[in-house]
XYZ file of C-alpha atoms in Angstrom:
224
model
C -0.273 8.908 -80.297
C -0.232 8.532 -84.070
C 3.477 7.732 -84.366
C 6.275 6.097 -82.474
C 7.973 9.457 -81.941
C 4.884 11.034 -80.407
C 4.308 7.870 -78.359
C 7.867 8.095 -77.094
C 7.241 11.712 -76.120
C 4.149 10.736 -74.181
C 6.057 7.942 -72.430
C 8.873 10.373 -71.486
C 6.314 12.768 -70.031
C 4.710 9.929 -68.060
C 8.132 8.813 -66.764
C 8.968 12.374 -65.684
C 5.594 12.725 -63.945
C 6.120 9.343 -62.263
C 9.545 10.444 -61.038
C 8.045 13.671 -59.749
C 5.334 11.733 -57.919
C 7.955 9.378 -56.474
C 9.948 12.338 -55.169
C 6.798 13.813 -53.618
C 5.921 10.439 -52.059
C 9.431 10.094 -50.622
C 9.284 13.621 -49.240
C 5.858 12.951 -47.733
C 7.047 9.654 -46.227
C 10.052 11.454 -44.749
C 7.812 14.094 -43.190
C 5.473 11.400 -41.849
C 8.411 9.555 -40.289
C 9.647 12.781 -38.720
C 6.154 13.557 -37.384
C 5.797 10.001 -36.086
C 9.131 10.270 -34.291
C 8.098 13.631 -32.898
C 4.745 12.199 -31.771
C 6.565 9.313 -30.066
C 8.835 11.781 -28.277
C 5.839 13.825 -27.138
C 4.022 10.688 -25.965
C 7.065 9.648 -23.953
C 7.346 13.146 -22.498
C 3.671 13.127 -21.511
C 4.253 9.788 -19.777
C 7.220 11.256 -17.895
C 5.205 14.298 -16.836
C 2.277 12.144 -15.697
C 4.660 9.992 -13.647
C 6.216 13.107 -12.130
C 2.753 14.455 -11.334
C 1.800 11.226 -9.585
C 5.073 11.290 -7.653
C 4.572 14.896 -6.565
C 0.946 14.199 -5.644
C 2.091 11.263 -3.538
C 4.762 13.384 -1.862
C 2.241 16.112 -1.065
C 0.035 13.513 0.649
C 2.855 11.635 2.420
C 4.575 12.447 5.698
C 8.280 12.537 4.896
C 9.446 11.238 8.293
C 7.151 8.240 8.724
C 6.349 7.587 5.038
C 2.628 7.199 5.746
C -0.168 9.579 4.771
C -0.077 13.096 6.199
C -3.039 15.309 7.139
C -3.766 16.042 3.470
C -3.774 12.347 2.611
C -5.948 11.666 5.647
C -8.595 14.177 4.566
C -8.605 12.772 1.033
C -9.174 9.265 2.371
C -11.863 10.597 4.726
C -13.753 12.136 1.810
C -13.623 8.871 -0.127
C -14.788 6.710 2.785
C -17.562 9.123 3.832
C -18.868 9.231 0.260
C -18.725 5.437 0.067
C -20.633 5.131 3.333
C -23.355 7.505 2.153
C -23.587 5.804 -1.228
C -23.829 2.353 0.360
C -26.770 3.521 2.451
C -28.985 3.705 -0.631
C -27.513 0.724 -2.482
C -28.209 -2.134 -0.073
C -31.154 -3.314 2.074
C -31.278 -2.184 5.695
C -30.166 -5.534 7.069
C -27.017 -5.365 4.936
C -26.026 -1.807 5.778
C -22.283 -1.332 6.368
C -21.269 -1.295 10.008
C -20.079 2.274 9.753
C -16.860 4.224 9.446
C -14.671 4.230 12.526
C -11.456 6.007 13.367
C -8.845 5.674 16.048
C -6.966 8.745 17.252
C -3.590 7.569 18.566
C -1.245 9.633 20.708
C 2.171 8.641 22.068
C 2.364 8.856 25.824
C 5.146 10.873 27.454
C 6.490 12.003 24.099
C 7.981 15.199 25.531
C 9.778 13.188 28.203
C 11.169 10.887 25.539
C 12.508 13.854 23.550
C 13.925 15.536 26.655
C 15.711 12.462 27.993
C 16.773 10.671 24.808
C 16.875 13.505 22.277
C 14.790 14.415 19.258
C 16.446 11.754 17.123
C 14.971 9.131 19.462
C 11.611 10.891 19.175
C 11.807 10.661 15.388
C 12.690 6.969 15.632
C 9.709 6.449 17.923
C 7.393 8.092 15.403
C 8.742 5.948 12.573
C 8.550 2.796 14.684
C 4.983 3.591 15.695
C 3.909 4.214 12.096
C 5.471 0.933 10.959
C 4.000 -1.102 13.832
C 0.488 0.297 13.476
C 0.589 -0.165 9.691
C 1.458 -3.858 10.170
C -1.236 -4.295 12.827
C -4.083 -2.767 10.828
C -6.146 -4.741 8.333
C -5.527 -4.405 4.564
C -8.585 -2.157 4.167
C -7.513 0.193 6.981
C -5.210 3.187 6.752
C -3.065 5.144 9.185
C -1.985 8.767 8.762
C 0.118 11.166 10.775
C -2.300 13.804 12.008
C 0.317 16.087 13.515
C 3.155 15.930 16.035
C 2.876 12.600 17.845
C -0.792 12.056 16.896
C -1.906 9.517 14.310
C -5.314 8.639 12.891
C -6.360 5.152 11.806
C -9.285 5.010 9.359
C -11.307 1.814 9.784
C -13.933 1.311 7.030
C -16.941 -0.968 7.600
C -16.169 -1.165 11.313
C -18.577 -0.651 14.185
C -17.595 0.734 17.596
C -16.841 -2.690 19.062
C -14.681 -3.636 16.093
C -12.839 -0.311 16.324
C -12.149 -0.966 20.002
C -10.652 -4.348 19.098
C -8.368 -2.777 16.498
C -7.312 -0.099 19.001
C -6.481 -2.720 21.609
C -4.399 -4.638 19.069
C -2.446 -1.478 18.187
C -1.985 -0.703 21.885
C -0.640 -4.172 22.589
C 1.697 -4.128 19.568
C 3.259 -0.791 20.445
C 3.513 -1.425 24.197
C 6.502 -3.679 23.555
C 8.002 -1.537 20.790
C 11.716 -0.827 21.170
C 13.116 2.495 19.983
C 16.361 2.181 18.017
C 18.761 4.467 19.874
C 22.484 4.166 19.821
C 23.533 0.523 19.992
C 20.502 -0.813 21.822
C 16.745 -0.453 21.857
C 15.023 1.415 24.658
C 11.855 -0.537 25.359
C 8.818 0.538 27.317
C 8.760 4.119 25.994
C 6.365 3.845 23.087
C 2.938 3.373 24.612
C -0.280 4.808 23.277
C -3.513 6.326 24.369
C -6.261 5.801 21.784
C -9.714 7.261 21.343
C -12.166 5.686 18.904
C -15.358 7.016 17.323
C -17.807 5.648 14.744
C -19.953 7.258 12.045
C -22.926 5.076 11.111
C -25.144 5.301 7.992
C -27.942 7.907 8.130
C -26.090 9.740 10.884
C -25.742 13.447 10.116
C -22.046 13.801 10.842
C -18.817 15.047 9.292
C -15.187 13.926 9.399
C -14.427 16.864 11.684
C -17.179 15.827 14.090
C -15.835 12.281 14.038
C -12.337 13.528 14.853
C -13.692 15.657 17.700
C -15.537 12.665 19.142
C -12.378 10.532 18.932
C -10.388 13.370 20.521
C -12.785 13.421 23.484
C -12.270 9.678 23.917
C -8.507 10.164 23.651
C -8.591 12.608 26.562
C -10.574 10.046 28.528
C -7.954 7.415 27.717
C -5.183 9.768 28.846
C -6.998 10.354 32.105
């Protein structure tokens, strides 16, 4: 500027431009805050939906009466353990191979008689009591699932046939003294089990279905 008046004009223009920029900055900051709040809301909503999905997935794999895994959950666990067994076969030397994957097929004895004489509510209590007792008896790495009706399956990872037999005997002993809540007193001596066990060892060409069939054959022998 070559005079104070022209300099003042330039300053006024700069002040106006600065004010305009400030307004634009404030507007932009406002939009950013709104977008941030919106993003936070969406993040929270995604978290809620993920939690709901996990809950529904758990419900789909859980037996509603006994609150243990159902057949779907059982098959999922089977797939995981079979894959782990096959993978372990190539990961470790022969002398350190896992003992195998064993299962126990458990069936309540005289379940129809229990329902007929004490009612279906007593049968439901027996199923819940059995699930709770077997769950407490099994090791932390084991799992029990309701296979259908009064049949349950215990999955026993890294367990050979002898070890599976020991687990089955422990479950049998624990449930043999199980009392069924019914009315004002327990009815003892009703919940007894027959159990068939089977083992899948590394390098054995087998499937979960074949393992279940083998355990089923042993269950029939136990019933006999």
